Structures are given as structure tokens and as C-alpha cells.
Short mmCIF file of C-alpha atoms and ligand atoms in Angstrom, two decimals:
data_model
loop_
_atom_site.label_atom_id
_atom_site.label_comp_id
_atom_site.label_asym_id
_atom_site.label_seq_id
_atom_site.Cartn_x
_atom_site.Cartn_y
_atom_site.Cartn_z
CA UNK A 1 21.35 4.23 40.81
CA UNK A 2 23.29 6.69 38.61
CA UNK A 3 20.58 8.76 37.05
CA UNK A 4 23.41 8.87 33.84
CA UNK A 5 23.15 5.56 33.70
CA UNK A 6 18.63 5.22 33.26
CA UNK A 7 16.22 7.77 32.45
CA UNK A 8 14.46 8.14 35.70
CA UNK A 9 11.38 6.80 34.05
CA UNK A 10 12.77 4.06 32.37
CA UNK A 11 10.96 1.30 34.51
CA UNK A 12 7.67 3.49 34.42
CA UNK A 13 7.07 5.63 31.29
CA UNK A 14 5.07 3.83 28.48
CA UNK A 15 6.06 4.22 24.83
CA UNK A 16 3.87 7.97 24.26
CA UNK A 17 6.22 9.47 26.85
CA UNK A 18 9.64 7.27 26.01
CA UNK A 19 9.61 7.30 22.30
CA UNK A 20 6.71 9.63 20.46
CA UNK A 21 8.03 8.96 17.03
CA UNK A 22 7.64 5.10 17.25
CA UNK A 23 4.03 5.71 19.59
CA UNK A 24 2.63 7.80 16.86
CA UNK A 25 3.56 5.36 14.16
CA UNK A 26 1.55 2.66 16.43
CA UNK A 27 -1.00 4.48 17.32
CA UNK A 28 -1.31 5.39 13.20
CA UNK A 29 -1.07 1.73 12.28
CA UNK A 30 -4.11 0.86 15.12
CA UNK A 31 -6.23 3.55 13.44
CA UNK A 32 -5.48 1.98 9.87
CA UNK A 33 -6.09 -1.20 11.14
CA UNK A 34 -9.75 -0.06 12.72
CA UNK A 35 -10.41 1.71 9.61
CA UNK A 36 -9.82 -0.79 6.49
CA UNK A 37 -10.91 -4.26 5.82
CA UNK A 38 -8.19 -6.47 6.06
CA UNK A 39 -8.29 -9.13 3.34
CA UNK A 40 -4.22 -10.15 3.53
CA UNK A 41 -4.66 -13.89 4.25
CA UNK A 42 -1.39 -13.79 6.31
CA UNK A 43 -2.86 -11.43 8.93
CA UNK A 44 -5.25 -11.86 11.71
CA UNK A 45 -6.22 -9.56 15.06
CA UNK A 46 -5.17 -11.32 18.08
CA UNK A 47 -7.00 -10.89 21.41
CA UNK A 48 -6.06 -8.45 23.85
CA UNK A 49 -4.41 -11.27 26.01
CA UNK A 50 -1.90 -12.09 23.09
CA UNK A 51 -0.88 -8.73 22.61
CA UNK A 52 -0.64 -8.16 26.29
CA UNK A 53 1.40 -11.57 26.46
CA UNK A 54 4.06 -10.54 23.63
CA UNK A 55 4.55 -7.32 25.58
CA UNK A 56 5.45 -9.07 28.60
CA UNK A 57 8.48 -9.39 30.95
CA UNK A 58 9.27 -12.99 29.47
CA UNK A 59 11.07 -10.98 26.69
CA UNK A 60 13.55 -10.35 29.40
CA UNK A 61 14.36 -14.21 29.88
CA UNK A 62 16.69 -16.26 27.79
CA UNK A 63 17.05 -19.91 27.81
CA UNK A 64 18.28 -22.64 25.78
CA UNK A 65 17.26 -26.18 25.36
CA UNK A 66 14.26 -27.66 26.30
CA UNK A 67 11.79 -27.67 29.75
CA UNK A 68 13.99 -29.98 32.59
CA UNK A 69 17.25 -29.44 30.21
CA UNK A 70 17.91 -26.10 30.39
CA UNK A 71 21.51 -24.38 29.88
CA UNK A 72 20.52 -21.48 32.06
CA UNK A 73 19.32 -20.89 35.62
CA UNK A 74 15.61 -18.98 36.46
CA UNK A 75 14.01 -21.05 33.84
CA UNK A 76 11.35 -22.48 36.56
CA UNK A 77 8.43 -20.23 35.16
CA UNK A 78 9.34 -20.51 31.68
CA UNK A 79 9.44 -24.34 31.55
CA UNK A 80 5.82 -24.51 32.93
CA UNK A 81 4.97 -22.05 29.94
CA UNK A 82 6.72 -23.98 27.16
CA UNK A 83 5.11 -27.24 28.75
CA UNK A 84 1.57 -25.85 28.67
CA UNK A 85 2.06 -24.71 24.78
CA UNK A 86 3.47 -28.33 23.95
CA UNK A 87 0.46 -29.55 25.68
CA UNK A 88 -2.17 -27.46 24.30
CA UNK A 89 -0.77 -27.35 20.87
CA UNK A 90 -0.88 -31.70 21.04
CA UNK A 91 -4.45 -31.47 22.37
CA UNK A 92 -5.66 -29.00 19.60
CA UNK A 93 -4.04 -30.78 16.59
CA UNK A 94 -4.52 -34.24 18.08
CA UNK A 95 -0.88 -35.48 17.89
CA UNK A 96 1.71 -36.62 20.38
CA UNK A 97 4.38 -34.33 20.24
CA UNK A 98 5.28 -30.49 19.44
CA UNK A 99 7.73 -28.38 19.04
CA UNK A 100 6.99 -24.73 20.02
CA UNK A 101 9.97 -23.08 19.56
CA UNK A 102 10.39 -21.92 15.92
CA UNK A 103 10.62 -18.01 15.34
CA UNK A 104 8.60 -18.30 12.01
CA UNK A 105 6.90 -20.61 9.96
CA UNK A 106 9.96 -20.73 7.68
CA UNK A 107 12.08 -21.67 10.31
CA UNK A 108 9.99 -24.52 11.50
CA UNK A 109 10.27 -25.88 7.67
CA UNK A 110 14.33 -25.28 7.91
CA UNK A 111 14.27 -27.39 11.12
CA UNK A 112 12.15 -30.13 9.07
CA UNK A 113 14.71 -30.07 6.26
CA UNK A 114 17.63 -30.30 8.58
CA UNK A 115 16.07 -33.08 10.90
CA UNK A 116 14.87 -35.40 7.98
CA UNK A 117 18.06 -34.94 5.31
CA UNK A 118 21.11 -34.31 4.22
CA UNK A 119 22.50 -31.58 2.28
CA UNK A 120 22.44 -32.38 -1.35
CA UNK A 121 19.04 -34.75 -0.70
CA UNK A 122 16.05 -34.87 -2.88
CA UNK A 123 13.19 -33.28 -2.00
CA UNK A 124 9.89 -32.44 -3.76
CA UNK A 125 7.51 -29.27 -3.11
CA UNK A 126 4.86 -26.96 -4.77
CA UNK A 127 6.70 -24.58 -7.06
CA UNK A 128 6.40 -20.98 -5.95
CA UNK A 129 4.45 -19.79 -8.99
CA UNK A 130 1.83 -22.37 -8.61
CA UNK A 131 1.25 -21.63 -4.85
CA UNK A 132 4.22 -22.75 -2.96
CA UNK A 133 6.07 -21.16 -0.51
CA UNK A 134 10.10 -20.13 -0.69
CA UNK A 135 10.67 -22.67 2.23
CA UNK A 136 9.85 -25.23 0.03
CA UNK A 137 12.67 -25.18 -1.99
CA UNK A 138 13.05 -21.88 -3.93
CA UNK A 139 16.28 -21.82 -5.84
CA UNK A 140 17.12 -18.61 -3.80
CA UNK A 141 15.81 -19.69 -0.55
CA UNK A 142 18.42 -21.76 1.58
CA UNK A 143 15.99 -24.94 1.30
CA UNK A 144 16.72 -25.04 -2.40
CA UNK A 145 20.19 -24.17 -2.22
CA UNK A 146 21.30 -26.76 -0.03
CA UNK A 147 19.17 -29.44 -1.06
CA UNK A 148 18.16 -30.48 -4.75
CA UNK A 149 14.63 -29.59 -4.77
CA UNK A 150 12.25 -29.99 -7.79
CA UNK A 151 8.68 -28.62 -7.73
CA UNK A 152 5.09 -29.87 -8.80
CA UNK A 153 2.73 -27.60 -10.49
CA UNK A 154 -1.30 -27.15 -10.82
CA UNK A 155 -3.33 -28.11 -13.86
CA UNK A 156 -3.73 -25.35 -16.32
CA UNK A 157 -7.45 -26.09 -16.67
CA UNK A 158 -8.62 -26.04 -13.05
CA UNK A 159 -5.64 -24.75 -10.79
CA UNK A 160 -5.25 -28.14 -8.91
CA UNK A 161 -2.63 -30.50 -8.25
CA UNK A 162 -2.59 -33.29 -10.40
CA UNK A 163 -1.82 -36.40 -8.29
CA UNK A 164 -0.85 -38.93 -11.09
CA UNK A 165 1.55 -36.35 -12.57
CA UNK A 166 2.88 -35.75 -8.77
CA UNK A 167 3.28 -39.61 -8.38
CA UNK A 168 5.21 -40.12 -11.56
CA UNK A 169 7.31 -36.61 -10.78
CA UNK A 170 7.88 -38.91 -7.38
CA UNK A 171 9.15 -41.75 -9.14
CA UNK A 172 11.44 -40.10 -11.48
CA UNK A 173 12.84 -37.29 -9.03
CA UNK A 174 13.16 -40.18 -6.01
CA UNK A 175 12.60 -37.36 -2.90
CA UNK A 176 13.70 -38.06 0.82
CA UNK A 177 10.97 -35.41 1.54
CA UNK A 178 7.63 -34.12 -0.15
CA UNK A 179 6.13 -31.36 1.21
CA UNK A 180 2.50 -30.46 0.88
CA UNK A 181 0.92 -26.96 1.44
CA UNK A 182 1.53 -23.33 0.10
CA UNK A 183 0.77 -19.93 0.33
CA UNK A 184 -1.88 -19.16 -2.50
CA UNK A 185 -3.41 -23.13 -3.19
CA UNK A 186 -7.33 -22.13 -2.26
CA UNK A 187 -8.39 -25.93 -2.59
CA UNK A 188 -8.06 -29.01 0.12
CA UNK A 189 -5.16 -31.16 -0.09
CA UNK A 190 -5.56 -34.59 -0.60
CA UNK A 191 -3.31 -36.01 2.50
CA UNK A 192 -4.07 -39.68 2.18
CA UNK A 193 -2.96 -39.50 -1.52
CA UNK A 194 0.24 -37.69 -0.81
CA UNK A 195 1.21 -40.04 1.88
CA UNK A 196 0.04 -42.83 -0.72
CA UNK A 197 2.74 -41.00 -3.16
CA UNK A 198 5.74 -40.33 -0.53
CA UNK A 199 5.43 -43.97 0.74
CA UNK A 200 5.79 -45.23 -2.66
CA UNK A 201 8.95 -43.94 -2.78
CA UNK A 202 10.32 -44.04 0.55
CA UNK A 203 10.16 -40.54 1.78
CA UNK A 204 8.61 -38.49 4.39
CA UNK A 205 5.75 -36.60 3.96
CA UNK A 206 5.71 -32.87 5.64
CA UNK A 207 2.46 -30.97 5.23
CA UNK A 208 2.92 -27.00 6.18
CA UNK A 209 -0.45 -26.44 6.80
CA UNK A 210 0.14 -22.31 7.52
CA UNK A 211 -2.84 -21.02 6.18
CA UNK A 212 -5.35 -23.62 7.12
CA UNK A 213 -4.08 -24.50 10.49
CA UNK A 214 -7.24 -22.48 12.46
CA UNK A 215 -9.62 -24.38 10.15
CA UNK A 216 -8.13 -27.66 11.30
CA UNK A 217 -8.15 -26.65 14.64
CA UNK A 218 -11.51 -25.65 14.45
CA UNK A 219 -12.79 -28.78 12.77
CA UNK A 220 -13.77 -27.04 9.42
CA UNK A 221 -10.91 -28.38 7.29
CA UNK A 222 -9.66 -32.12 7.21
CA UNK A 223 -6.71 -33.00 9.37
CA UNK A 224 -3.08 -33.70 7.91
CA UNK A 225 -2.80 -36.60 10.65
CA UNK A 226 -2.29 -39.35 10.66
CA UNK A 227 -0.97 -38.85 7.05
CA UNK A 228 1.95 -36.51 7.42
CA UNK A 229 5.05 -37.66 9.38
CA UNK A 230 5.57 -34.18 10.24
CA UNK A 231 3.40 -31.02 10.06
CA UNK A 232 4.64 -27.44 10.33
CA UNK A 233 2.46 -24.18 10.89
CA UNK A 234 2.51 -20.61 11.54
CA UNK A 235 0.59 -19.29 14.37
CA UNK A 236 -0.47 -15.94 13.29
CA UNK A 237 -2.65 -16.42 10.23
CA UNK A 238 -6.13 -18.33 10.37
CA UNK A 239 -4.82 -19.62 13.87
CA UNK A 240 -4.98 -16.09 15.56
CA UNK A 241 -2.35 -15.87 17.64
CA UNK A 242 1.27 -15.31 18.24
CA UNK A 243 3.85 -14.64 15.53
CA UNK A 244 6.15 -17.38 15.11
CA UNK A 245 5.60 -21.36 14.35
CA UNK A 246 5.07 -24.76 15.36
CA UNK A 247 6.00 -28.39 14.52
CA UNK A 248 3.95 -31.39 15.19
CA UNK A 249 4.40 -34.74 15.16
CA UNK A 250 3.09 -38.29 16.08
CA UNK A 251 6.40 -40.08 16.06
CA UNK A 252 8.30 -40.65 18.94
CA UNK A 253 11.59 -40.86 17.34
CA UNK A 254 11.14 -37.96 14.87
CA UNK A 255 10.19 -35.28 17.30
CA UNK A 256 14.15 -35.85 19.08
CA UNK A 257 15.57 -35.11 15.89
CA UNK A 258 13.18 -32.34 15.30
CA UNK A 259 13.99 -30.48 18.53
CA UNK A 260 17.61 -31.26 17.64
CA UNK A 261 17.45 -29.54 14.82
CA UNK A 262 15.52 -26.27 16.10
CA UNK A 263 18.01 -26.33 18.94
CA UNK A 264 21.09 -26.59 18.88
CA UNK A 265 20.21 -26.62 14.92
CA UNK A 266 18.98 -23.49 13.27
CA UNK A 267 17.96 -21.54 16.16
CA UNK A 268 19.35 -20.10 19.63
CA UNK A 269 17.48 -19.20 22.51
CA UNK A 270 13.43 -19.48 21.59
CA UNK A 271 11.51 -15.92 21.85
CA UNK A 272 9.74 -16.90 25.55
CA UNK A 273 7.44 -13.90 25.30
CA UNK A 274 5.77 -15.23 21.75
CA UNK A 275 5.98 -18.78 23.04
CA UNK A 276 3.87 -17.56 26.04
CA UNK A 277 1.18 -15.79 23.24
CA UNK A 278 1.43 -19.33 21.44
CA UNK A 279 0.03 -21.01 24.43
CA UNK A 280 -2.24 -18.36 24.73
CA UNK A 281 -4.12 -18.72 21.35
CA UNK A 282 -3.67 -22.33 21.54
CA UNK A 283 -5.80 -22.23 24.23
CA UNK A 284 -8.18 -19.76 22.93
CA UNK A 285 -8.39 -22.33 19.70
CA UNK A 286 -9.26 -25.18 21.99
CA UNK A 287 -12.56 -23.10 23.34
CA UNK A 288 -15.74 -24.04 21.61
CA UNK A 289 -16.19 -20.30 20.12
CA UNK A 290 -13.13 -21.12 18.23
CA UNK A 291 -15.18 -23.94 16.31
CA UNK A 292 -17.36 -21.00 15.10
CA UNK A 293 -14.78 -18.89 14.42
CA UNK A 294 -13.05 -21.59 11.86
CA UNK A 295 -16.59 -22.35 10.23
CA UNK A 296 -17.39 -18.39 9.91
CA UNK A 297 -13.89 -18.15 8.52
CA UNK A 298 -14.52 -20.84 5.87
CA UNK A 299 -18.11 -19.96 5.09
CA UNK A 300 -16.80 -16.26 4.42
CA UNK A 301 -14.17 -16.97 2.06
CA UNK A 302 -16.88 -18.78 0.02
CA UNK A 303 -19.08 -16.15 0.01
CA UNK A 304 -16.23 -13.94 -1.40
CA UNK A 305 -15.04 -16.21 -3.66
CA UNK A 306 -19.02 -16.87 -4.89
CA UNK A 307 -19.78 -13.22 -5.22
CA UNK A 308 -16.54 -12.35 -7.47
CA UNK A 309 -17.08 -15.63 -9.39
CA UNK A 310 -20.94 -13.98 -10.04
CA UNK A 311 -19.23 -10.74 -11.01
CA UNK A 312 -17.67 -12.26 -13.66
CA UNK A 313 -14.02 -12.29 -12.12
CA UNK A 314 -11.97 -15.62 -12.97
CA UNK A 315 -11.42 -17.10 -9.30
CA UNK A 316 -8.67 -19.46 -9.58
CA UNK A 317 -9.87 -23.32 -9.02
CA UNK A 318 -13.29 -22.04 -8.90
CA UNK A 319 -13.55 -21.44 -5.50
CA UNK A 320 -11.96 -22.27 -2.08
CA UNK A 321 -11.91 -24.75 0.77
CA UNK A 322 -9.49 -22.54 2.65
CA UNK A 323 -9.49 -19.40 3.98
CA UNK A 324 -7.95 -17.89 0.78
CA UNK A 325 -9.25 -16.63 -2.48
CA UNK A 326 -7.13 -16.24 -5.29
CA UNK A 327 -8.16 -14.46 -8.49
CA UNK A 328 -6.73 -14.07 -11.84
CA UNK A 329 -7.16 -10.46 -13.59
CA UNK A 330 -5.62 -11.16 -16.91
CA UNK A 331 -9.24 -11.30 -18.10
CA UNK A 332 -10.01 -8.07 -17.14
CA UNK A 333 -6.23 -7.10 -18.70
CA UNK A 334 -5.40 -5.83 -15.24
CA UNK A 335 -1.91 -6.17 -12.89
CA UNK A 336 -1.74 -7.38 -9.15
CA UNK A 337 0.34 -4.49 -8.22
CA UNK A 338 -2.06 -2.06 -9.76
CA UNK A 339 -5.07 -3.65 -8.42
CA UNK A 340 -3.78 -4.05 -5.21
CA UNK A 341 -2.76 -0.39 -5.21
CA UNK A 342 -6.15 0.58 -6.09
CA UNK A 343 -8.20 -1.92 -3.55
CA UNK A 344 -5.65 -0.13 -0.73
CA UNK A 345 -6.98 3.43 -1.78
CA UNK A 346 -10.74 2.22 -1.41
CA UNK A 347 -9.86 0.77 2.00
CA UNK A 348 -9.76 -2.73 1.24
CA UNK A 349 -6.18 -4.38 2.08
CA UNK A 350 -4.87 -7.49 0.07
CA UNK A 351 -1.85 -8.60 -1.84
CA UNK A 352 -0.61 -8.64 -5.32
CA UNK A 353 -0.07 -12.39 -6.20
CA UNK A 354 1.47 -14.76 -8.75
CA UNK A 355 -1.61 -16.80 -10.54
CA UNK A 356 -0.53 -20.35 -11.89
CA UNK A 357 1.19 -19.84 -15.25
CA UNK A 358 1.71 -16.07 -14.45
CA UNK A 359 4.29 -14.40 -17.19
CA UNK A 360 4.59 -11.14 -15.10
CA UNK A 361 7.28 -10.64 -12.85
CA UNK A 362 6.53 -11.19 -9.08
CA UNK A 363 6.65 -7.22 -8.32
CA UNK A 364 3.91 -7.04 -10.79
CA UNK A 365 1.78 -10.51 -10.92
CA UNK A 366 -1.41 -10.99 -12.52
CA UNK A 367 -3.40 -11.91 -9.51
CA UNK A 368 -4.52 -10.86 -5.85
CA UNK A 369 -4.86 -13.19 -2.94
CA UNK A 370 -7.29 -12.37 -0.25
CA UNK A 371 -8.06 -14.33 3.12
CA UNK A 372 -10.95 -14.12 5.44
CA UNK A 373 -9.29 -14.49 8.77
CA UNK A 374 -8.97 -11.16 9.70
CA UNK A 375 -12.37 -9.88 9.25
CA UNK A 376 -13.83 -13.04 10.45
CA UNK A 377 -12.42 -12.05 13.80
CA UNK A 378 -13.53 -8.47 13.84
CA UNK A 379 -17.22 -10.11 13.24
CA UNK A 380 -17.82 -9.91 9.35
CA UNK A 381 -20.57 -12.49 8.25
CA UNK A 382 -21.40 -13.72 4.89
CA UNK A 383 -23.16 -10.19 4.21
CA UNK A 384 -20.36 -8.10 4.79
CA UNK A 385 -18.29 -10.47 3.02
CA UNK A 386 -20.57 -10.35 -0.05
CA UNK A 387 -20.77 -6.54 0.12
CA UNK A 388 -17.15 -6.22 0.40
CA UNK A 389 -16.79 -8.55 -2.66
CA UNK A 390 -18.87 -6.35 -4.59
CA UNK A 391 -17.03 -3.48 -3.97
CA UNK A 392 -13.54 -5.06 -5.33
CA UNK A 393 -15.73 -5.68 -8.36
CA UNK A 394 -16.47 -2.14 -8.38
CA UNK A 395 -13.17 -0.90 -8.15
CA UNK A 396 -11.62 -3.45 -10.48
CA UNK A 397 -14.00 -3.21 -13.23
CA UNK A 398 -13.48 0.80 -12.78
CA UNK A 399 -9.79 0.42 -13.27
CA UNK A 400 -10.15 -1.71 -16.19
CA UNK A 401 -12.05 0.47 -17.72
CA UNK A 402 -9.84 3.74 -16.85
CA UNK A 403 -7.40 3.78 -14.29
CA UNK A 404 -6.91 7.83 -14.67
CA UNK A 405 -10.55 8.16 -13.84
CA UNK A 406 -10.88 5.36 -11.26
CA UNK A 407 -10.14 7.93 -8.19
CA UNK A 408 -14.01 9.27 -7.64
CA UNK A 409 -14.73 5.41 -7.35
CA UNK A 410 -11.95 4.54 -5.25
CA UNK A 411 -12.79 7.23 -2.20
CA UNK A 412 -16.55 6.43 -2.44
CA UNK A 413 -15.99 2.71 -1.67
CA UNK A 414 -13.55 3.71 0.79
CA UNK A 415 -16.27 6.12 2.65
CA UNK A 416 -18.72 2.63 2.17
CA UNK A 417 -15.76 0.77 3.89
CA UNK A 418 -15.43 3.56 6.78
CA UNK A 419 -19.12 3.13 7.42
CA UNK A 420 -19.32 -0.87 7.30
CA UNK A 421 -15.55 -0.89 9.63
CA UNK A 422 -17.03 1.86 12.09
CA UNK A 423 -20.08 -0.93 12.94
CA UNK A 424 -17.34 -3.45 13.61
CA UNK A 425 -14.86 -2.03 15.99
CA UNK A 426 -11.47 -3.76 17.55
CA UNK A 427 -9.59 -3.09 20.39
CA UNK A 428 -11.90 -0.58 21.93
CA UNK A 429 -10.46 1.40 25.02
CA UNK A 430 -7.03 0.32 23.84
C1 PLP B 1 3.42 -17.69 5.78
C2 PLP B 1 3.90 -19.09 5.19
C3 PLP B 1 5.01 -19.77 6.21
C4 PLP B 1 6.07 -19.10 6.69
O1 PLP B 1 6.02 -17.91 7.23
P1 PLP B 1 6.90 -16.98 7.90
O2 PLP B 1 6.86 -15.69 7.12
O3 PLP B 1 8.38 -17.30 8.08
O4 PLP B 1 6.53 -16.83 9.27
C5 PLP B 1 5.66 -21.02 5.62
N1 PLP B 1 4.70 -21.83 4.81
C6 PLP B 1 3.70 -21.44 4.16
C7 PLP B 1 3.07 -22.12 3.09
C8 PLP B 1 2.95 -20.04 4.36
O5 PLP B 1 2.24 -19.58 4.02
#
């Protein structure tokens, strides 16, 4: 082999040797993840096995199509992987069919739109401003540009969906597809009622369970089956695995359309390393300890919500049935961007988030969104979540009193957070 073609260590050197700049950034990121309390609801901490599989030689393989019907040779091993992932997804969520190829939750939803609708058809999804997701028909998203999207909101008094108003809106807008699920909607969704409304206008029902899929898998949340025609999810939030998405259904005619919508409709070749990592995390979620994890994710989110409520914080919808806790900062006169920056300086990572009827811009917002999945994975119980809730209240109170003078409070809280996280180590020996 020509030494000019490949570095002599190409097949053997790790990233520390081969690319020290990127290695340093990754090392710093591991240190950050070890040190802070991670409350971003879209994150989790995957197992060593999932990490390993996402870095495996499967990244070299390209196929198109589905097991047994590929367009490329050499697919025998990845067919094993894909069949296992499909079987595990079905077993875990109690449905007959799964597509495990979506690169992300957004692309899973895009494929459902492609499979069930024609361009210009009417869809009804939750408004972004009420907690919905971009891919549910937002005007600037492909789902809102190619389809005639209407949006439902939540009630002003309790931040919950008004199902009677939703039924009226469905009769008025005659959607072909109704989407249930959101990115910052803490209460449980009444899937039965959604299906009734969908049936009353002859619409399909899609449930996007991206945030609470891990709770459904672990028996800590009602299942969208048998109510939904199609269910989509991400695999990296409460489900605690690979980056990517899933499409699930019980309907044999629909899975054929959904498969064709993913490939060749909206994607080319699947990311096989991520698909294998999905299989691994689905396997983990089928084990008994995942039920304990799911129950603890919910208990911890509720402990956080209760602590914040007790401290006088405005918790949207009064609590949670999911990993998500959403707080409204307007009562304290705070903005989401400044509040999340202050918490980050105190070692608590979360995200600014619009609250229902927010009048601030998306880059500012009047709220914060927290999620309990990642810190639960590292071993936090309700006591740790109550402690963290008290620290959040302390930092936000200080910020509301005097933003200029809050530095000492933030630094003192970070010291306490470091002591806490040191007691719950992650990835020892990595
Ligand atoms: C996170 C999320 C998605 C998908 O996200 P990607 O970033 O595309 O993986 C889809 N729907 C909902 C409701 C979500 O919360």
C-alpha cells in the first residue's frame, strides 16, 4: 500500500492520536457531562454498549431497501440487525410492524405525512406555541409548507388540551391526519378521545410519543396502541438509546406505505450503525430493570415539579405525567434565555422554552423546560431531584432579585452540584 495514500496508522490510531483537536473537544464534553446535572428533556445517557455500536464497522456498510430485498450486496449481517430491531420494537411497544430506518424523529414524521397524505391535504397538529413540534405542520417546516396545517392549542387556565374545542376544530378543518404529541406538553394525552375525534372526521391519528416513549416502554405511561393508526418516536430521549427515530403501526396495509415513504420516499440508505444501536437500546428496554428506570423517571419529574410548585414557581399544567416539567417565569418577571444561562452557570443544564400564550420571541421565551431522563439514568432518585429543584428555585430567586449580584449564588450552587454529581459517576474507565 502506498504510504502517500493512507497514513500508516490509519487502521490503528485512535482519535487522540489521529485528531487531537476533536479528541480534546470530546474529552471536554465527557468532563462536562460528568460534572453537570443534565435536565435537557431531549437528552439521556446511553449505555457503553450503545456507544460502542454507534462507533462500530456498521458505519462502513451501505444498503437500500429492506431485509431480503436490498439493492446492494453484502447485506447478510445488517439484515440480521434490522430484523432484530424490528422484532424488538414490536415486542416492546406491542404492535405488529415497525420501520427502524428513520434518521430522526422529524424524518419519521415526514414519512408518515408522505405515506398518508397528498400535498395540500389538511392536517391538524398541536401549535408550536402550545408545545407542539416543528414537524407537525409548522409554517416554516416542510410539513407546513406542503400541507394545509391547522393547529390546536391548550386552555389558558390549566395549559391542557380542550378536547371539545379540538373536536369542533376537526369538524371545521376536516383534516386527513390528526397529530397528537408535543415537545413541551407535560400532561398525559387522552389517546382514546383523540381517536374518537379522528374517526368522527375520517382522519388518521398519528401519535408522536418522542418524549414519553421510554415511559410507555417501561409501563409507566398509557400506550398509544390500539388507538393510533401510526406511532412515531425518537429513540434517544426517555427511550435512552441511539440517535434516530421509529415508525410503528398495527396495520399491515399501512406499514407497506410507510416503508415506501421512508425508502425511497424521504430517505436513501439507513444509518446502519445507528440502527444497530436502536436494536441494542430496544433490547435494554425489554429487560426488567427498564421498568424500574421508567417508573423512576416519572417519580423524579413529579418530585421536581412538586418542589418547584412548593417554592412558588408557576408549573405549567400543575405537574406532569411525562418526563417533562415546564415552568412559566412571567410571575417572577424573568425571561427564559437569561434564566437558562444563569442555571448553566450553576451547573444545571436545561433549555429556554415558550410557554402557552408566550409573547416573547422564540430566542427569548418566558419559560424553562426540564426533563428527568438523563439524571435518572445516572442514578438520581426523588431526594436528589428535590435538592436540584430547590437549587433551581434559589438561582432563579436570586436572578429575579438582582441579576448583577447573582454570580456568587450561581458559583455556590455549582460547587454543591459538583459534589452531587461526583457521587453519581458516569462512564468510569472511559
Ligand atoms: C424531539 C421530537 C421530535 C424529533 O426530533 P429530531 O430532532 O428530528 O430527532 C419529533 N417530535 C417530537 C414531539 C419531539 O419532541
